[in-house]
mmCIF file of C-alpha atoms and ligand atoms in Angstrom:
data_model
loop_
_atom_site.group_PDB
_atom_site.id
_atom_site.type_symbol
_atom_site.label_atom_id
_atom_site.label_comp_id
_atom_site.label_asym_id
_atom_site.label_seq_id
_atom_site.Cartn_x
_atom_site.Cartn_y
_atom_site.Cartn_z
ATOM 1 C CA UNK A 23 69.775 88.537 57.167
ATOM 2 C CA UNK A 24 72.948 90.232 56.729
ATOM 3 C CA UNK A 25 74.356 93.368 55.421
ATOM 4 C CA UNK A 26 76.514 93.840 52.550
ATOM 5 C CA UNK A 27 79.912 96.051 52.187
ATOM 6 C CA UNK A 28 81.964 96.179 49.705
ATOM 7 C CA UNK A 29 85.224 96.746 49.478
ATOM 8 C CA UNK A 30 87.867 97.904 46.594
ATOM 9 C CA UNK A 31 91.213 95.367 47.940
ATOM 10 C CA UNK A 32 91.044 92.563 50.510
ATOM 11 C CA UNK A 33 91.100 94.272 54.048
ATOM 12 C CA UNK A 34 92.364 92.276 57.488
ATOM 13 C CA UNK A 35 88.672 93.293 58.618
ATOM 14 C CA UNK A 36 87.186 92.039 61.831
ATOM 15 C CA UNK A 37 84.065 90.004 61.947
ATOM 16 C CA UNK A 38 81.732 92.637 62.355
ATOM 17 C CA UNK A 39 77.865 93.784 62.958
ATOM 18 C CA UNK A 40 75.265 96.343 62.530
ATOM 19 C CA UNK A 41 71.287 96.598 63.225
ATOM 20 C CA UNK A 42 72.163 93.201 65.261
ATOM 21 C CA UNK A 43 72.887 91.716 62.165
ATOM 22 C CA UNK A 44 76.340 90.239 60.595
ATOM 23 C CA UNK A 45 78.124 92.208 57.838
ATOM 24 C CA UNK A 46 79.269 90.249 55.066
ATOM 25 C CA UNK A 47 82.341 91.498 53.172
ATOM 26 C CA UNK A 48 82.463 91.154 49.245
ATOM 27 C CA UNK A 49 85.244 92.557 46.695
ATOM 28 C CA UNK A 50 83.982 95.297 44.447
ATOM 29 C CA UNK A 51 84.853 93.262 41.481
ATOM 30 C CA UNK A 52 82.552 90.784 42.686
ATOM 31 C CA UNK A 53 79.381 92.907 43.335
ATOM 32 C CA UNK A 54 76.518 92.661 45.147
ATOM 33 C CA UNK A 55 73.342 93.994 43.958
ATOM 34 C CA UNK A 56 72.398 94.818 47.943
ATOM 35 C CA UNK A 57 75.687 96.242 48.800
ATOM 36 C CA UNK A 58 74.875 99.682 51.565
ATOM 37 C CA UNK A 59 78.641 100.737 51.765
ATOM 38 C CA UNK A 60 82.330 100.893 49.930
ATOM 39 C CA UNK A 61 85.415 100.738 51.979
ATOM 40 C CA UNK A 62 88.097 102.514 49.512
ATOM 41 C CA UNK A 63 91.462 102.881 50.241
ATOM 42 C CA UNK A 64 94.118 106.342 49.607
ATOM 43 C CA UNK A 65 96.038 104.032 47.025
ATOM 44 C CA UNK A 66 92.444 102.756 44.901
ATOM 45 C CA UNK A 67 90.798 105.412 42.474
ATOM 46 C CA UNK A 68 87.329 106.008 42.765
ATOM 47 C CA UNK A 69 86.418 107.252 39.851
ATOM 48 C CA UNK A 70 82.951 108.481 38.036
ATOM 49 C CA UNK A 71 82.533 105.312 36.405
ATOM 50 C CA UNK A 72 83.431 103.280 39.007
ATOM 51 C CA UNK A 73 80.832 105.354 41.443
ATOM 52 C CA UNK A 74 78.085 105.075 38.575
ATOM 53 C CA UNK A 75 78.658 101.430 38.333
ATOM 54 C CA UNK A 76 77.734 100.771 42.210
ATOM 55 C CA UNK A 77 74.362 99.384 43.077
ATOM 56 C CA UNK A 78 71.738 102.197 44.153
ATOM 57 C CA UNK A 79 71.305 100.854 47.792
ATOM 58 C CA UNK A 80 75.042 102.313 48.286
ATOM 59 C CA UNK A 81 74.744 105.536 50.236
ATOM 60 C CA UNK A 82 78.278 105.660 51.840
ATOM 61 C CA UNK A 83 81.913 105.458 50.689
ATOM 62 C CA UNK A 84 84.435 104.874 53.553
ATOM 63 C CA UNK A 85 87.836 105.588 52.881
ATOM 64 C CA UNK A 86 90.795 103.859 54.782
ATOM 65 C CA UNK A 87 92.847 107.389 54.753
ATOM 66 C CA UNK A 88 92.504 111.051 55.689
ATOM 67 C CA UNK A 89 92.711 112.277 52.096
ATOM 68 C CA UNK A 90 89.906 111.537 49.769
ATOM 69 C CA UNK A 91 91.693 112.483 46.608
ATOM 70 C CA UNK A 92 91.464 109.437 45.490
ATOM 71 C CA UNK A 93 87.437 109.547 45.046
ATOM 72 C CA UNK A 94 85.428 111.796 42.837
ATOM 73 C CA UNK A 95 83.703 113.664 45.468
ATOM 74 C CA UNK A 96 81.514 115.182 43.034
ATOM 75 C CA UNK A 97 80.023 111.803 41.250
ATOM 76 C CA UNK A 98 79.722 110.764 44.477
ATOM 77 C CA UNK A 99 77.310 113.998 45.711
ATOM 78 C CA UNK A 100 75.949 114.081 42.869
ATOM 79 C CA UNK A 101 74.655 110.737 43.457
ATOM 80 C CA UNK A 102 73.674 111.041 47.194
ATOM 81 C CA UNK A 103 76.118 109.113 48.271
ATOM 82 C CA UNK A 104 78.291 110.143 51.470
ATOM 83 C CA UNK A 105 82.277 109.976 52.158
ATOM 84 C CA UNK A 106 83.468 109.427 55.358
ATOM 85 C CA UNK A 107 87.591 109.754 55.889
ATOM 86 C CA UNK A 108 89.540 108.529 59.173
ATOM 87 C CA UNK A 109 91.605 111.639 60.342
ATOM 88 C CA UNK A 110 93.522 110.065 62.800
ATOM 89 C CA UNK A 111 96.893 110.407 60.706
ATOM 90 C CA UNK A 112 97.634 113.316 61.962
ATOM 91 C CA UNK A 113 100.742 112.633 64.558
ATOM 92 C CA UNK A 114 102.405 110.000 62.656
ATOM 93 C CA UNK A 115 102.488 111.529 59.470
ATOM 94 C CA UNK A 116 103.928 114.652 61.021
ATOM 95 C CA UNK A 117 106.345 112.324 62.950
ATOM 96 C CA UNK A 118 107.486 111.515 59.438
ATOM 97 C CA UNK A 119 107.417 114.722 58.160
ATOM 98 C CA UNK A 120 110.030 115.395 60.699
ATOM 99 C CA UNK A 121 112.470 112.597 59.861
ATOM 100 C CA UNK A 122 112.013 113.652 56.490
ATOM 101 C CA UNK A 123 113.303 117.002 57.183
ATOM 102 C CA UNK A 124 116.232 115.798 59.185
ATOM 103 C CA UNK A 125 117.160 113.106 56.431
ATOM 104 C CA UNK A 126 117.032 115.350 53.711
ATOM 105 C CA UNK A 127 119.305 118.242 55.775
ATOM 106 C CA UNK A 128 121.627 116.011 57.483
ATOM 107 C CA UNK A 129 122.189 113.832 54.112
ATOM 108 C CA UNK A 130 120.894 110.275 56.390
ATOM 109 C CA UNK A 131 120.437 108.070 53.339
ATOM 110 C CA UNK A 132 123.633 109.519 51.703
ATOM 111 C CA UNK A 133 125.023 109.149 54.373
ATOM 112 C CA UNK A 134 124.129 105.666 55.459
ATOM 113 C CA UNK A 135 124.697 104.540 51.747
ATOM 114 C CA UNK A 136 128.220 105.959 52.116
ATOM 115 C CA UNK A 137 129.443 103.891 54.932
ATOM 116 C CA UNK A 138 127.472 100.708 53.479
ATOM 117 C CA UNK A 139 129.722 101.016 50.022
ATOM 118 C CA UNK A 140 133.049 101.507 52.565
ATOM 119 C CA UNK A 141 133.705 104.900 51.030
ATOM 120 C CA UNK A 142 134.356 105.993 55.026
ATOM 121 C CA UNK A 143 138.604 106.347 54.976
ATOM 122 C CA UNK A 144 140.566 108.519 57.412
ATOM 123 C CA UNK A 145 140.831 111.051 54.884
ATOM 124 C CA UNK A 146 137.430 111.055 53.143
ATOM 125 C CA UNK A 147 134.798 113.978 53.984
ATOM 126 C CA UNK A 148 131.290 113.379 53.653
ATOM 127 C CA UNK A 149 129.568 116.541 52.119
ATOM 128 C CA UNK A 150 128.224 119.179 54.993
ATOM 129 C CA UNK A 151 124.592 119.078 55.334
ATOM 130 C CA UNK A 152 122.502 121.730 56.410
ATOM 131 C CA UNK A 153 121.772 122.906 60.150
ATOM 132 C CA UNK A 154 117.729 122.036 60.951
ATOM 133 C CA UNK A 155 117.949 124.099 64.304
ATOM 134 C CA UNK A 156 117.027 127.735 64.303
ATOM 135 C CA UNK A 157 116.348 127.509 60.625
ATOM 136 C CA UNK A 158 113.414 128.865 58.778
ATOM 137 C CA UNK A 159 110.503 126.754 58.496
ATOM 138 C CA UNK A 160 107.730 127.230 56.131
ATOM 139 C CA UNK A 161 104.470 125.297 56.508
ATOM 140 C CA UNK A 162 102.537 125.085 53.434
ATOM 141 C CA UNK A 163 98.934 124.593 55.056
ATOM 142 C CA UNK A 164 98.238 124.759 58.271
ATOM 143 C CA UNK A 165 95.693 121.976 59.141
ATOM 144 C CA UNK A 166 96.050 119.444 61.724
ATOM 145 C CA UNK A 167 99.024 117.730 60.286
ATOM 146 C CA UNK A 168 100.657 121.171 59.413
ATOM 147 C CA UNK A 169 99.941 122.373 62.778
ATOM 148 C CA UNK A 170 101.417 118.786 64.393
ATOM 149 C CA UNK A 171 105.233 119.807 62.403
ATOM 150 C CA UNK A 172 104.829 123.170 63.942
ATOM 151 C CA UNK A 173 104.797 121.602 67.576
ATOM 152 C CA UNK A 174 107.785 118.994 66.222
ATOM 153 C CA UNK A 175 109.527 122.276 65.239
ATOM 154 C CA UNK A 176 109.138 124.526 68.405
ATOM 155 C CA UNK A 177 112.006 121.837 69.753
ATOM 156 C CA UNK A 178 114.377 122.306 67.476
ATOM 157 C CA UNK A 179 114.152 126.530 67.914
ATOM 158 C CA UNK A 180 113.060 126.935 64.563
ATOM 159 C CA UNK A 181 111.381 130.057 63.421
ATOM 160 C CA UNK A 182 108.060 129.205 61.763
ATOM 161 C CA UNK A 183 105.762 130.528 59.097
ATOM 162 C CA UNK A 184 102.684 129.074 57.104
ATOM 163 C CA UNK A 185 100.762 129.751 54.309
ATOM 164 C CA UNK A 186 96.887 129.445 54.468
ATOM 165 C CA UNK A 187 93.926 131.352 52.849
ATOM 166 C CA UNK A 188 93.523 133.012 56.370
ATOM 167 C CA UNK A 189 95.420 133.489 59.575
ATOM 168 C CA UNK A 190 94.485 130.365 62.270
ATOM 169 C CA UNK A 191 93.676 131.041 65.830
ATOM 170 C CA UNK A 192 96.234 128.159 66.374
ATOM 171 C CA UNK A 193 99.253 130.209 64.526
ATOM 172 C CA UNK A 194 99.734 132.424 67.580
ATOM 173 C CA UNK A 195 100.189 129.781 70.038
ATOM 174 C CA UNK A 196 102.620 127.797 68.448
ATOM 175 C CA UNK A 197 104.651 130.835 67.539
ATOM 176 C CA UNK A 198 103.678 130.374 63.706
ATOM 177 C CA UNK A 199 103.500 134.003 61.423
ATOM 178 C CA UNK A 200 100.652 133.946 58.934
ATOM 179 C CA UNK A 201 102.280 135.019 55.707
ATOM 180 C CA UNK A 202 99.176 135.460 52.843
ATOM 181 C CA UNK A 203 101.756 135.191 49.868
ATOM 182 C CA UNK A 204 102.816 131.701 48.957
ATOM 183 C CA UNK A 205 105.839 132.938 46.969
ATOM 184 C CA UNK A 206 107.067 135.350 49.937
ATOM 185 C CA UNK A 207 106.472 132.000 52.339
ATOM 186 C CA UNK A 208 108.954 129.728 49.880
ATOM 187 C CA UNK A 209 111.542 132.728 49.544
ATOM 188 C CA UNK A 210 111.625 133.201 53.216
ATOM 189 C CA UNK A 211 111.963 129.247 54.095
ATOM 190 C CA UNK A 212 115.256 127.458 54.549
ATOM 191 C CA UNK A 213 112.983 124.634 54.702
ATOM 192 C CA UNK A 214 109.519 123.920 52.763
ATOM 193 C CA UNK A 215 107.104 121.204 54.906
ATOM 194 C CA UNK A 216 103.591 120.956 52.269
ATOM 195 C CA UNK A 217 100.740 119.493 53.905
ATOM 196 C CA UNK A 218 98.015 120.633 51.778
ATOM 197 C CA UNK A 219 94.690 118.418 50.527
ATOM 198 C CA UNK A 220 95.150 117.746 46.755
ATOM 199 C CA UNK A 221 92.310 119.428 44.477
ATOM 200 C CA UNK A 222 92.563 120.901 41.407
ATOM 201 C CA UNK A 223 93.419 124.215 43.084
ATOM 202 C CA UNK A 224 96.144 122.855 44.463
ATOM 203 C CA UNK A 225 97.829 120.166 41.961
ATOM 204 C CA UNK A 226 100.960 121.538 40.525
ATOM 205 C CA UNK A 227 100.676 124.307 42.631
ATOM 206 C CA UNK A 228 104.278 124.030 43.518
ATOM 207 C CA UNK A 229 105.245 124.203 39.358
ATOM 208 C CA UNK A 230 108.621 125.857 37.739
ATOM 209 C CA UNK A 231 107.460 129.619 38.915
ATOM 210 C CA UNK A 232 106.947 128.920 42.243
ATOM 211 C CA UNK A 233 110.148 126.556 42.803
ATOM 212 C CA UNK A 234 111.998 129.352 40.725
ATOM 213 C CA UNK A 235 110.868 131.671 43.822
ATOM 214 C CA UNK A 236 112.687 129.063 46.878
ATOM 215 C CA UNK A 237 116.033 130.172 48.402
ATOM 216 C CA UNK A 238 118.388 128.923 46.496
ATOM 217 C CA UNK A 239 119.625 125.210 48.095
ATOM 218 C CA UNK A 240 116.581 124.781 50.265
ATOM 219 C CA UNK A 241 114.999 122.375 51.542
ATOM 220 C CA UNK A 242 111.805 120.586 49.879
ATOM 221 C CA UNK A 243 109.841 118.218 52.215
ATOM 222 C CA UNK A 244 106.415 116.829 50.689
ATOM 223 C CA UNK A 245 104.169 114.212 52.643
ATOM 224 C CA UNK A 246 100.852 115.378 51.185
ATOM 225 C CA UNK A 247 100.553 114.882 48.015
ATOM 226 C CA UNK A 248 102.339 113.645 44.980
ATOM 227 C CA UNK A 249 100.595 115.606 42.586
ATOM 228 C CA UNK A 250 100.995 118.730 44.370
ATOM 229 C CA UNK A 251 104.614 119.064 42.498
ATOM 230 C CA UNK A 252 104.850 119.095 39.467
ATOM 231 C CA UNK A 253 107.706 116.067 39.666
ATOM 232 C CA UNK A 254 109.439 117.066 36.065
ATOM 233 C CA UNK A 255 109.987 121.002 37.161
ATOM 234 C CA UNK A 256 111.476 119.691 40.865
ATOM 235 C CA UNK A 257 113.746 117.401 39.031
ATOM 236 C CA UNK A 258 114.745 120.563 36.615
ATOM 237 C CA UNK A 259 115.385 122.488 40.391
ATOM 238 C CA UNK A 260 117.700 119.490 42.346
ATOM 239 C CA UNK A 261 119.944 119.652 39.047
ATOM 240 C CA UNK A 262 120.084 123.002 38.902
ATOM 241 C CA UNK A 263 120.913 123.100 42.876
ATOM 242 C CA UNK A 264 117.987 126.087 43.129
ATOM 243 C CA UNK A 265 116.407 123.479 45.744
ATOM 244 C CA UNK A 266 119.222 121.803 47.479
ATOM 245 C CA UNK A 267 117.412 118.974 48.316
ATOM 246 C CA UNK A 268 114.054 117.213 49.095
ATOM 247 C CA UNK A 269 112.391 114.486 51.279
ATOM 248 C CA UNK A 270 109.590 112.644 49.725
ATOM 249 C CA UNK A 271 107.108 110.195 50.721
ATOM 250 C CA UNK A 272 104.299 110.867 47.866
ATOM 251 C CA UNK A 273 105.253 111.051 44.200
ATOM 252 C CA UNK A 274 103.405 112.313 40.929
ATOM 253 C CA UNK A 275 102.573 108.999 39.172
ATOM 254 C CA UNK A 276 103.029 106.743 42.485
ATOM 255 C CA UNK A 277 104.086 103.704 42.725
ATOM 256 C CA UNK A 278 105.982 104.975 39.926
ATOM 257 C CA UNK A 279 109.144 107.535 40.675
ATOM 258 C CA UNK A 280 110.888 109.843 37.974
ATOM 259 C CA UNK A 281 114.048 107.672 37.567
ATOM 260 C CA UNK A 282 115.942 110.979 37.425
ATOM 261 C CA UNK A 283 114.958 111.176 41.304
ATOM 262 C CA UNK A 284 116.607 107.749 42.120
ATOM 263 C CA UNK A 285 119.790 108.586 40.871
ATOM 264 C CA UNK A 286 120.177 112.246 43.240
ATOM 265 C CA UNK A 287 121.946 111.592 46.573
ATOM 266 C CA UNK A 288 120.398 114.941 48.098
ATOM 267 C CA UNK A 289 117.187 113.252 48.046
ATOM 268 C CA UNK A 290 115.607 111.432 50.114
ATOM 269 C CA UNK A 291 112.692 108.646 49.294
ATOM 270 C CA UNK A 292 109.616 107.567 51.323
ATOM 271 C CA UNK A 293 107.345 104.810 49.494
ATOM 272 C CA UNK A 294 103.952 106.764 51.129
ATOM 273 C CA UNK A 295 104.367 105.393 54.449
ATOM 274 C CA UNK A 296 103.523 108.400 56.656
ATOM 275 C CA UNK A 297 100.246 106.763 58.253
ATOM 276 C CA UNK A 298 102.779 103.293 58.220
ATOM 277 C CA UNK A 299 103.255 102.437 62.277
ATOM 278 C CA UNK A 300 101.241 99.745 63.758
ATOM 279 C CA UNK A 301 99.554 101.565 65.822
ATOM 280 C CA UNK A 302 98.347 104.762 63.545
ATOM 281 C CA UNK A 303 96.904 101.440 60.740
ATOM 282 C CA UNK A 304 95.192 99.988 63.721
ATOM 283 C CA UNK A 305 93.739 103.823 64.791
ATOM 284 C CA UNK A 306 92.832 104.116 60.923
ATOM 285 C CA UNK A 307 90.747 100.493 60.676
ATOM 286 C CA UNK A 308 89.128 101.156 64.132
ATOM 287 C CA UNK A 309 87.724 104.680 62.666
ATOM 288 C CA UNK A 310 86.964 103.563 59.034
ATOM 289 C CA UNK A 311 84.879 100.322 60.767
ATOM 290 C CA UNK A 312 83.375 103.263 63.067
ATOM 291 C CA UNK A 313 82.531 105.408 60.396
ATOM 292 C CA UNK A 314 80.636 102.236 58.342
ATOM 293 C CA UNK A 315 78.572 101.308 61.820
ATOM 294 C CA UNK A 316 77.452 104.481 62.467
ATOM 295 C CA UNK A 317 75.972 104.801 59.215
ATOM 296 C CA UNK A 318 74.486 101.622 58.841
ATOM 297 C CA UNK A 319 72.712 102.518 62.081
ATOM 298 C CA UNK A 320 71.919 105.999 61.946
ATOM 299 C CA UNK A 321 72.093 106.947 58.246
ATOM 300 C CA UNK A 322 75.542 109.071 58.972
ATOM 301 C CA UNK A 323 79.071 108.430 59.352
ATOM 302 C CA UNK A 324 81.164 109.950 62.241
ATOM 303 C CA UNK A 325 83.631 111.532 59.428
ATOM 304 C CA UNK A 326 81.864 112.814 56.835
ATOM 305 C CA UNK A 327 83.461 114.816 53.948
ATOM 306 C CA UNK A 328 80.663 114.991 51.355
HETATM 307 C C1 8YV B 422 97.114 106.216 53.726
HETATM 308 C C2 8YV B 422 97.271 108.750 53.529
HETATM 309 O O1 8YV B 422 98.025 105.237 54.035
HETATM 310 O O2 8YV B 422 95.584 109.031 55.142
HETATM 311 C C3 8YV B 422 96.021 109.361 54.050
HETATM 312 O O3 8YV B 422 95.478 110.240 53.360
HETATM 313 O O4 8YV B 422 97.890 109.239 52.648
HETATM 314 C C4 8YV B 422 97.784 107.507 54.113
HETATM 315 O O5 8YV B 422 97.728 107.666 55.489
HETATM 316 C C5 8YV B 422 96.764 106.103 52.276
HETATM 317 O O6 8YV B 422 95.697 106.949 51.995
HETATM 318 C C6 8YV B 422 96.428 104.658 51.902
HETATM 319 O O7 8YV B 422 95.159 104.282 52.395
#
């Protein structure tokens, strides 16, 4: 006997087993009418139809990935079936975070471009960037990735606020002020670090009104969620200099990027690689593989979202 998973892309999966028994890994598009579990990945949708289509003895989805955007969480209740996630992103993506703060203020990629094309002459100046120390940091949600850029900022003396429905026990030690208003949080901030889920609550939450509300020139840093900006009214802001300039590592319609964007030296461009280090993917298989075990053996995964 063996058990069946399926999985939405070819994974570099161990040979593995649950119940004593050998798990046998088949693509989605080939189907198997016995199939128990889905490994999904944060780049593959799971939509309705897709979660309709699977065979009744599914009862989990495992996604390779903290955020489960990706998956209709509702078709997927609705149907009994459980999602498990692998939160173990947290560091990385907040290490990243960071260096997309830093790139974007000190101009990095400008800069690096700028020595690459020779411009570099005894008399050239390369356009002043902004200071990162001591400046104004606003967190937009304060979960565990949030939390992780406070820590990264208490080193660089910056003075930190965050927005989230309520205050966090957490806030106080690592010198964060609640503020309730999301518009207040933006006009305070020198520098804007988003790490909020994507829902529809929150998609296009940062739109034209609330990017009209930034200090003008700051800093926009977004490793969440593409989707969270709306991409078109950002581009309107970096032309009009009303943000100054950005760091991005997710994007609206990814892999696709608003060509405007790739043409605007005060901004800086991540192809979604904050969970991309060795380590952090190997963290991420080890708990998605975890996560499919334990519920193949005890009818519940170790990470369960729905
Ligand atoms: C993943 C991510 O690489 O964990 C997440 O939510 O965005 C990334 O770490 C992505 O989901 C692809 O699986």
């Amino acid at each position: 006997m063996t058990i069946t998973v399926l999985t939405v892309r070819s994974l570099p999966l161990p040979p593995l087993k649950a119940r004593g028994e050998d798990i046998r890994i088949v693509p989605l598009s080939e189907g198997a009418a016995d199939a128990e579990v889905l490994i999904a990945t944060g780049t593959d949708p799971v939509g309705a139809a897709t979660i309709a289509a699977l065979p009744k003895s599914v009862g989990l989805i495992a996604n390779f990935g903290v955020g489960t955007d990706n998956i209709d969480l509702d078709a997927a209740a609705a149907r009994g079936i459980r999602v498990s996630n692998t939160p173990v992103v947290t560091e990385d993506t907040a290490d990243l975070a960071f260096a997309l703060i830093l790139a974007a203020t000190r101009r990095i990629a400008a800069a690096d471009r700028y020595v690459r094309a020779g411009q570099w002459t005894a008399r050239a100046a390369f356009p002043l960037g902004q200071r990162v120390h001591g400046a104004r940091l606003g967190i937009v949600g304060f979960g565990a990735i949030g939390q992780a850029v406070a820590r990264r900022a208490a080193g660089f003396s910056m003075k930190v606020s965050y927005w989230a429905r309520s205050p966090k026990d957490e806030g106080a030690s690592l010198g964060a002020a609640h503020v309730p208003d999301l518009g207040e949080l933006v006009a305070g901030s020198d520098i804007v670090s988003i790490h909020l889920p994507l829902t529809s609550q929150t998609r296009h939450l940062f739109g034209a009104d609330l990017l009209g509300r930034f200090k003008p020139g700051a800093v926009l840093v977004n490793t969440g969620r593409g989707p969270l900006i709306d991409e078109a009214a950002l581009v309107t802001a970096l032309e009009a200099g009303t943000i100054g300039a950005a760091g991005l590592d997710v994007f609206e319609h990814e892999p696709q990027v608003d060509p405007h964007l790739l043409t605007m030296d005060q901004v800086v461009l991540a192809p979604h690689i904050g969970s991309a280090t060795g380590p952090c993917r190997a963290d991420m298989a080890a708990r998605a593989i975890g996560n499919v075990i334990a519920f193949l053996e005890t009818g519940e995964p170790r990470d369960r979202v729905v």
